[in-house]
XYZ file of C-alpha atoms in Angstrom:
449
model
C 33.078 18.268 5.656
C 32.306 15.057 7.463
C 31.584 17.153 10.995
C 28.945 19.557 8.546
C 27.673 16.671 7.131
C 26.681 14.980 10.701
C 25.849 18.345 12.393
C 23.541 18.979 9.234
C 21.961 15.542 9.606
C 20.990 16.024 13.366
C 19.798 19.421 12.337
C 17.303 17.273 10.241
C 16.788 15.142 12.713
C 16.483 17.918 15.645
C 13.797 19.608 13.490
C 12.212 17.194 11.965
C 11.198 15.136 16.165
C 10.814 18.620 17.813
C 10.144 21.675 15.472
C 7.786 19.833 12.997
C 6.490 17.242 15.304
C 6.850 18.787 18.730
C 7.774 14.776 19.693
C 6.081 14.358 23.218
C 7.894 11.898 25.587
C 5.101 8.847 25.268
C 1.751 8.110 23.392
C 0.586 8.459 26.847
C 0.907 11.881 26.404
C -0.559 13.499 22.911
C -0.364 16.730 23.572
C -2.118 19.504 21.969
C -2.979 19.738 18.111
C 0.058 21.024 15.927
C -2.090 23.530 13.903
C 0.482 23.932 11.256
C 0.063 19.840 10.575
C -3.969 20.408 11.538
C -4.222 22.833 8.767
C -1.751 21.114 5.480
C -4.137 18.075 6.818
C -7.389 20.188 6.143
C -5.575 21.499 2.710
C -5.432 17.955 1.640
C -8.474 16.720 2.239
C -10.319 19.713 0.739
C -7.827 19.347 -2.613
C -9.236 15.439 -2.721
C -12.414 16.416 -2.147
C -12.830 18.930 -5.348
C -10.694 15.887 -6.811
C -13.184 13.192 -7.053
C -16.528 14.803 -6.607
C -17.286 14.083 -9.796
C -16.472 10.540 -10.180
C -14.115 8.789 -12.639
C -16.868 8.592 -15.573
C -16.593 12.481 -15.814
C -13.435 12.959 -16.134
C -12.234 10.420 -18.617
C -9.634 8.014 -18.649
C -6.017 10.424 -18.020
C -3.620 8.145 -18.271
C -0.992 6.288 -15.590
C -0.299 8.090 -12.116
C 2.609 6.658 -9.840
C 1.627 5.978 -6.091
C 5.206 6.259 -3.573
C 4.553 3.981 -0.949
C 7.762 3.977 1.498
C 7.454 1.139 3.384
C 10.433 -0.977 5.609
C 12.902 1.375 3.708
C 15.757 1.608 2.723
C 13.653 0.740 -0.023
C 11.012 2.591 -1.826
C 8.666 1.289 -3.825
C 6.885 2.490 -6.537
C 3.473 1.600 -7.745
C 1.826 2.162 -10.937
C -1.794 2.519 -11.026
C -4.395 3.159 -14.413
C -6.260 5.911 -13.028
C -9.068 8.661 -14.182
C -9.165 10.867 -10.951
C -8.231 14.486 -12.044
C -10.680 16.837 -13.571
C -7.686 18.587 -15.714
C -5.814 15.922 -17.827
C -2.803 18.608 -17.575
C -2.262 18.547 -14.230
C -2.690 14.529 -13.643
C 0.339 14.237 -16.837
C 2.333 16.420 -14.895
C 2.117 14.647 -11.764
C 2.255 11.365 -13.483
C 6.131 12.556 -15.135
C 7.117 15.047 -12.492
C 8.408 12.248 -10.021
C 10.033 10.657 -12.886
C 11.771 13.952 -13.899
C 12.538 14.404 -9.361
C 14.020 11.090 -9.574
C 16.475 11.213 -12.973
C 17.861 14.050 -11.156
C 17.951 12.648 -7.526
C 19.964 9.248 -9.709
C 22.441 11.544 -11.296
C 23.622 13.879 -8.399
C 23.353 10.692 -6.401
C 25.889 8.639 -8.307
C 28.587 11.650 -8.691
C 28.391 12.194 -4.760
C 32.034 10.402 -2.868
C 31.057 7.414 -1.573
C 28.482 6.303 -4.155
C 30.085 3.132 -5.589
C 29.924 1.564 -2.251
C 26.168 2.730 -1.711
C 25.805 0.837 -5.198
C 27.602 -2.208 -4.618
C 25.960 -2.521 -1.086
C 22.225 -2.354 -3.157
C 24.168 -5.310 -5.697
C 25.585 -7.567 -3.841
C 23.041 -10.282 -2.743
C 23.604 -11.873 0.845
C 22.815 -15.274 -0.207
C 22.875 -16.431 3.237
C 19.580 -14.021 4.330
C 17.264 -16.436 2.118
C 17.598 -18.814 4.572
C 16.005 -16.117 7.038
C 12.236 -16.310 7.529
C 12.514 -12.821 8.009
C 13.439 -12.044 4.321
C 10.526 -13.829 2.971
C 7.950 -12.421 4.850
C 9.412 -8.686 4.338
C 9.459 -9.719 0.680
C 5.968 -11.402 0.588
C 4.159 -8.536 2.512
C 6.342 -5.935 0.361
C 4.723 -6.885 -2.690
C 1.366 -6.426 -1.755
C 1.837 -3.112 -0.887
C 4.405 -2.486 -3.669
C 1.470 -3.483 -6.542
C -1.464 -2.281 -3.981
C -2.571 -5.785 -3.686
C -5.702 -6.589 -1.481
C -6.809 -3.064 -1.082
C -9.787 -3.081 -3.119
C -7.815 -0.112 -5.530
C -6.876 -1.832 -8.211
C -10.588 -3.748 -8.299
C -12.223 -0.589 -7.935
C -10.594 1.471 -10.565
C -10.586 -1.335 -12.705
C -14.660 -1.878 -12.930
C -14.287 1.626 -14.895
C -12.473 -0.064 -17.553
C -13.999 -1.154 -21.000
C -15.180 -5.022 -21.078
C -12.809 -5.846 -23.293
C -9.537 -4.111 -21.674
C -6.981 -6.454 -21.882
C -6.947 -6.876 -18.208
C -3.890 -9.844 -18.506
C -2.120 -7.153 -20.503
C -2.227 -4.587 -18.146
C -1.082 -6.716 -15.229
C 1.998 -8.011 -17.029
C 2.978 -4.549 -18.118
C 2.809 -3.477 -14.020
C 4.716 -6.264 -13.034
C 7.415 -5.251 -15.175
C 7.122 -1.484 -14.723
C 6.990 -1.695 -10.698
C 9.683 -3.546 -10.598
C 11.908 -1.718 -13.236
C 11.268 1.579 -11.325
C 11.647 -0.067 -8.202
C 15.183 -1.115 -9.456
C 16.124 2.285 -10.663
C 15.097 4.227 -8.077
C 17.420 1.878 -5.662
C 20.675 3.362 -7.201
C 19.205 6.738 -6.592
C 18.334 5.736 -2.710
C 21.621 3.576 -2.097
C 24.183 6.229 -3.712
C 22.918 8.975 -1.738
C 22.900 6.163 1.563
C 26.600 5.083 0.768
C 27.967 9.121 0.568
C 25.863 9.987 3.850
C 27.489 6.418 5.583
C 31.150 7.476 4.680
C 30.725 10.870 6.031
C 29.490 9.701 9.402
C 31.789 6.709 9.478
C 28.911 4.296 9.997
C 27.251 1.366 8.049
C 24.840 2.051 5.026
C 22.063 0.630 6.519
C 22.391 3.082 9.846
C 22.570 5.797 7.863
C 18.660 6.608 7.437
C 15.830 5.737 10.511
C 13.334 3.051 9.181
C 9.740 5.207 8.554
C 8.973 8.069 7.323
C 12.830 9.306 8.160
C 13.988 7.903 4.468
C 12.013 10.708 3.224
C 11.958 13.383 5.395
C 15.554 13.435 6.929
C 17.721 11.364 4.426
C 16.964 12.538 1.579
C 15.940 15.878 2.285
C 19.253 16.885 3.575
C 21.060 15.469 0.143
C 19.347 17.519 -1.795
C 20.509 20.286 0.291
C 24.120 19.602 -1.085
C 23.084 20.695 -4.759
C 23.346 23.628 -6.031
C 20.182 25.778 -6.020
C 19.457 23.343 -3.019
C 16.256 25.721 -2.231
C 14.867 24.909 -5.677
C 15.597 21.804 -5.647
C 14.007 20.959 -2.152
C 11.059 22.699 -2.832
C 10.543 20.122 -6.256
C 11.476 17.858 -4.377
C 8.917 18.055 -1.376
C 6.514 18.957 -3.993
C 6.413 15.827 -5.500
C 5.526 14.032 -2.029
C 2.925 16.543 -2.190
C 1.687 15.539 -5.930
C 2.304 11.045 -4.791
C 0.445 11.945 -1.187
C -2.706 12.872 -2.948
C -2.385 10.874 -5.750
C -2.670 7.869 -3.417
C -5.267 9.756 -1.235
C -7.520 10.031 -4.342
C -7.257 6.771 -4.859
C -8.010 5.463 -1.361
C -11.068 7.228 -1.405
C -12.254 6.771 -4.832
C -12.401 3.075 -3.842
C -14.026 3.130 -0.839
C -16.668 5.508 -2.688
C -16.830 3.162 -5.475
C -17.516 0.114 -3.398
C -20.069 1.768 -0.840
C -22.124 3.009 -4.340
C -21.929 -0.362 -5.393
C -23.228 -2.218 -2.524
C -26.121 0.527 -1.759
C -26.837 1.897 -5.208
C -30.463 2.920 -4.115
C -29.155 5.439 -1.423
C -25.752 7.142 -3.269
C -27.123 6.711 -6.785
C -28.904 9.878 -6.433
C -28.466 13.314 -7.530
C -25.697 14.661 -4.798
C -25.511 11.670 -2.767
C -22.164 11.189 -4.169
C -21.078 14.168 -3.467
C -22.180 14.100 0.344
C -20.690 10.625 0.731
C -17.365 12.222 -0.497
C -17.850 15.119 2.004
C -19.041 12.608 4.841
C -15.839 10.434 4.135
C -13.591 13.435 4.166
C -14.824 15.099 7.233
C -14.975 12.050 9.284
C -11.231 10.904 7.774
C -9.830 14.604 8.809
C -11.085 14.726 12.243
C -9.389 10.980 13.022
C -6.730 12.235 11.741
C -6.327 15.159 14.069
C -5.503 12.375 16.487
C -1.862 12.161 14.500
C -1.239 15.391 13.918
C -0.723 16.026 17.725
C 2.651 16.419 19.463
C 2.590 12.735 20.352
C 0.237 11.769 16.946
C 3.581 9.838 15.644
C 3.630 7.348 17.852
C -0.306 6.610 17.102
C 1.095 6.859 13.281
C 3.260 4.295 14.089
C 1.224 1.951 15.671
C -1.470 2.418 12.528
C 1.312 1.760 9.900
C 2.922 -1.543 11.611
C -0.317 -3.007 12.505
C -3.490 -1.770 10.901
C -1.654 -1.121 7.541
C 0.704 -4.018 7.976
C 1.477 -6.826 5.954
C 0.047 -9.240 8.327
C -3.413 -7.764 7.457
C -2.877 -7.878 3.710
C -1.523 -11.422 3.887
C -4.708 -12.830 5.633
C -7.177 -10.715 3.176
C -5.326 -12.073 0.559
C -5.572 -16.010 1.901
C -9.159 -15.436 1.481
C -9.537 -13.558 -1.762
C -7.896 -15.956 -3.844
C -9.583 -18.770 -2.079
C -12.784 -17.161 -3.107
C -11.598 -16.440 -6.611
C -9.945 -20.113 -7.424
C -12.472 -22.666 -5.653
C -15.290 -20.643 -4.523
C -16.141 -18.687 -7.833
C -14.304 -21.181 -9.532
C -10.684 -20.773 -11.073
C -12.174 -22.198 -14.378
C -15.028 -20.024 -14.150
C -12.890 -17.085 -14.144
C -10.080 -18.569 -16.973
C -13.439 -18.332 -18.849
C -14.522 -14.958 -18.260
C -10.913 -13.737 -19.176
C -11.093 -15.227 -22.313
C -14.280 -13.452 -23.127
C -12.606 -10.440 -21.960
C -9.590 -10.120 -24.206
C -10.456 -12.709 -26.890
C -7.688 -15.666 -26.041
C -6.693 -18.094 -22.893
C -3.893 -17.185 -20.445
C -1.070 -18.785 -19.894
C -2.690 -21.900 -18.307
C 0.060 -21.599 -15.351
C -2.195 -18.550 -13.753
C -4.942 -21.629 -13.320
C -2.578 -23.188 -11.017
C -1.444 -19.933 -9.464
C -4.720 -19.173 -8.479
C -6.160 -22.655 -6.678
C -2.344 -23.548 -5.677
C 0.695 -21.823 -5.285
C -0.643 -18.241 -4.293
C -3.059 -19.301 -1.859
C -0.168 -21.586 -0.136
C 2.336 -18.991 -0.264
C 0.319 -16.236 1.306
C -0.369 -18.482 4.187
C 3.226 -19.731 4.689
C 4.269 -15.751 4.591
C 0.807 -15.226 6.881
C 1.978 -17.988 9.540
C 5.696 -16.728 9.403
C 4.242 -13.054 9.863
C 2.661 -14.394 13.183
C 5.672 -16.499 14.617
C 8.263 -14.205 14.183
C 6.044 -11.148 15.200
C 8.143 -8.659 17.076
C 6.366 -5.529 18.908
C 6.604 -2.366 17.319
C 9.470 0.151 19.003
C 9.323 3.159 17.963
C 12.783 4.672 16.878
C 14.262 1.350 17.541
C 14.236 2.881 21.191
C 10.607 3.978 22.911
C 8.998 0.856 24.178
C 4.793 0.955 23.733
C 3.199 0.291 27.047
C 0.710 -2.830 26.813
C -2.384 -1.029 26.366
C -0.566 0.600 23.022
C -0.207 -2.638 21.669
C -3.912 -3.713 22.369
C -4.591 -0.801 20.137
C -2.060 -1.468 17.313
C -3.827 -5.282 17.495
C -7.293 -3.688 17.574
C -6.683 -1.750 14.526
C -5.407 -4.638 12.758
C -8.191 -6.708 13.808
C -10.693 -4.624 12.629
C -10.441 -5.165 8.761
C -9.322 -8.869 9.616
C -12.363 -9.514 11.399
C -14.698 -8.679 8.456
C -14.397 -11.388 6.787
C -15.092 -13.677 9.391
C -18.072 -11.960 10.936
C -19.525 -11.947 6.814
C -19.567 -15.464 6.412
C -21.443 -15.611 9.505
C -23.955 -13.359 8.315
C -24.423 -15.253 5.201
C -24.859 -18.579 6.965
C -27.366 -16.689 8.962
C -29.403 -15.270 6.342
C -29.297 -18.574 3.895
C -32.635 -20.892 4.114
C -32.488 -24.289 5.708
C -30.929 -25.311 9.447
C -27.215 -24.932 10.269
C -26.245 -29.043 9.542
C -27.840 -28.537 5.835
C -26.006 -25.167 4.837
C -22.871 -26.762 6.112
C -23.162 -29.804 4.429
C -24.143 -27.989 1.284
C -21.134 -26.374 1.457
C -18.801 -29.320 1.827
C -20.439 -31.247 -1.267
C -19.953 -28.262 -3.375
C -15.973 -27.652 -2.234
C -16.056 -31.798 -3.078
C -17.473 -31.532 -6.309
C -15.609 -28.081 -7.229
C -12.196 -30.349 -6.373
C -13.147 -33.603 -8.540
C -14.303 -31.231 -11.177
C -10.570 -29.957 -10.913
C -9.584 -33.625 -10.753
C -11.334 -34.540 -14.199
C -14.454 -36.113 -12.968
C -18.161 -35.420 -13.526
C -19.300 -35.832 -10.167
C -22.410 -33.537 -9.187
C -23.946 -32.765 -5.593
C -27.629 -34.777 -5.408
C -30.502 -33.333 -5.717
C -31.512 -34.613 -1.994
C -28.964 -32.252 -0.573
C -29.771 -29.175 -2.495
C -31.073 -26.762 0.364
């Protein structure tokens, strides 16, 4: 059984890098288009687009979908997001319980499988020695912003859909507690199935299953082949990545739709502008992503998901959101507006979260991030010539350097010289922190710009 077990593994495996993929040799070398790939990408696209068309307002508030986001696995981490995307309220219940229903059953064949207990106590047992590891911080910090979608404008964009007075506080609280529950639950599902693959190979559990997209595609794909009905069940199975993929799609572009509406209301708050800004998004989106269907597309996958979706660019976005949101806006402005929201304070402890410790943190996990930065090797074994970094970096760079390049602009466009805006600035920050500090202190008038 163990000798099936491994041959039916590298069958995955086999399939998965040459069948599938058609896995060229390099990035250097893409390769032609793999039309199969070309065409579920086209499929997906065209789905979202008959999706959202509409808006959210049109559709009504459906209830709570679940976003997979596999990420650094053996982990995976799920993500639960109030949305209103799908026209039919049927279809968005389903595919908010289906996964639930995908992964009950993935937990209970999981834990009767041989080898299961030490999969489980593996997931338990804490290594108390890895907090001393920089490493595990970062990989934890960096995890939870993509875990709760932190930082990608989702959450703020769906959100400005909700009633003034949703209990915002409410709603945060409850994801904390459901991310994390799922999160837990679907680890005994994930590290039973690990521990039964790792003592039929004779190798350690965390061996067992490539880091990437290989969790999902080759790990777990070829357990559910070991239950009975196994085409059934892989068909539900790869049907609900199908449902989470464009569940998270919609959202993506609902956002960015959302926001671009909102900053140019005069040009897409027209009769079908909406709709051709959803087309305009989707074509341009599909034909960039030709470049990673190709036979050598995962390598430029790769390179987007460790450095243009990485943590490193959600930890520096977030340095600067909550610095914007606790002393530029002001973190007692915003206690206020809360409060006016959902009709009582906060704990007061989310003050201090907000001008103190999250700020602080982000930017230890940010500068940690940067000093243990490794490059990228793909399958632990292909080394990226130099110019394929300079990409991964340039794709990081380019939401990074947004911010940056907008302050600039403002500081441009606002009246007076350079020496005045600048000092403006500084007297504010002082008064903003003595304000904080309990004193009355306010910026003269002879500096006002």
């Amino acid at each position: 059984m163990g000798s099936g077990m491994l041959m039916l593994f590298s069958l995955s495996l086999d399939t998965g890098r040459k069948r599938v993929l058609g896995l060229t040799e390099g990035i250097h070398k893409l390769g032609s288009v793999r039309w199969e790939l070309a065409l579920c990408l086209l499929l997906a696209w065209i789905i979202c687009y008959f999706c959202i068309w509409k808006g959210v307002k049109s559709t009504g508030k459906v209830g709570t979908e679940i976003v997979l986001l596999i990420h650094n696995p053996p982990c995976t981490h799920l993500t639960f997001l109030s949305q209103s995307l799908l026209p039919f309220h049927e279809v968005v219940y389903f595919t908010a319980t289906f996964p639930y229903v995908m992964l009950v059953i993935l937990l209970v064949r999981g834990v009767t499988l041989p080898g299961a207990a030490e999969g489980i106590v593996f997931y338990l047992k804490p290594d108390v020695s890895r907090l001393a590891d920089p490493q595990v911080w970062m990989d934890a910090g960096t995890q939870i912003l993509f875990s709760y979608a932190i930082c990608q404008g989702c959450l703020t964009a769906l959100g400005s859909y909700n009633k003034y007075t949703n209990n915002c506080y409410r709603d945060c609280i409850m994801l904390c507690f459901l991310n994390s529950a799922t999160s837990f639950v679907a680890g005994f599902a994930i590290f039973s199935v690990l521990g039964f693959m790792a003592q039929e190979q004779g190798v350690p559990i965390a061996e067992v299953a490539e880091s990437g997209p290989g969790l999902a595609f080759i790990a777990y794909p070829t357990a559910v082949t070991m239950m009975p009905v196994s085409q059934l069940w892989s068909c539900l199975f790869f049907l609900m990545l199908i449902f989470l993929g464009l569940d998270s799609q919609f959202v993506c572009v609902e956002s960015m739709v959302t926001a671009l509406i909102d900053m140019f209301p005069g040009v897409f708050r027209k009769k079908g502008r909406r709709e051709l800004l959803i087309l305009a998004i989707a074509v341009m989106c599909y034909l960039l992503g030709l470049l990673l269907v190709t036979e050598g597309g995962m390598y430029i996958f790769q390179l987007f998901d460790y450095y243009a979706a990485s943590g490193t660019c959600l930890l520096f976005l977030s340095i600067f959101e909550v610095i914007c949101v606790g002393w530029v806006y002001g973190a007692d402005r915003f206690y206020d507006n809360i409060e006016d929201m959902i009709g009582y304070r906060p704990w007061p402890l989310m003050k201090i979260c907000w001008l103190v410790f999250t700020p602080g943190l982000c930017l230890a996990v940010f500068l940690f991030s940067l000093i243990k930065y490794t490059p990228l090797k793909y399958n632990n074994s292909y080394v990226y010539p130099p110019w394929g970094y300079m990409l991964g970096w340039l794709m990081a760079l380019s939401s990074m350097v947004c911010i940056p390049f907008y302050i600039v602009f403002i500081l441009l466009r606002t009246k007076g010289s350079l020496k005045q805006v600048l000092r403006l600035w500084l007297l504010n920050a002082l008064q903003l922190l003595l304000t904080i500090c309990g004193e009355g202190w306010r910026v003269p008038a002879q500096f006002s710009v």
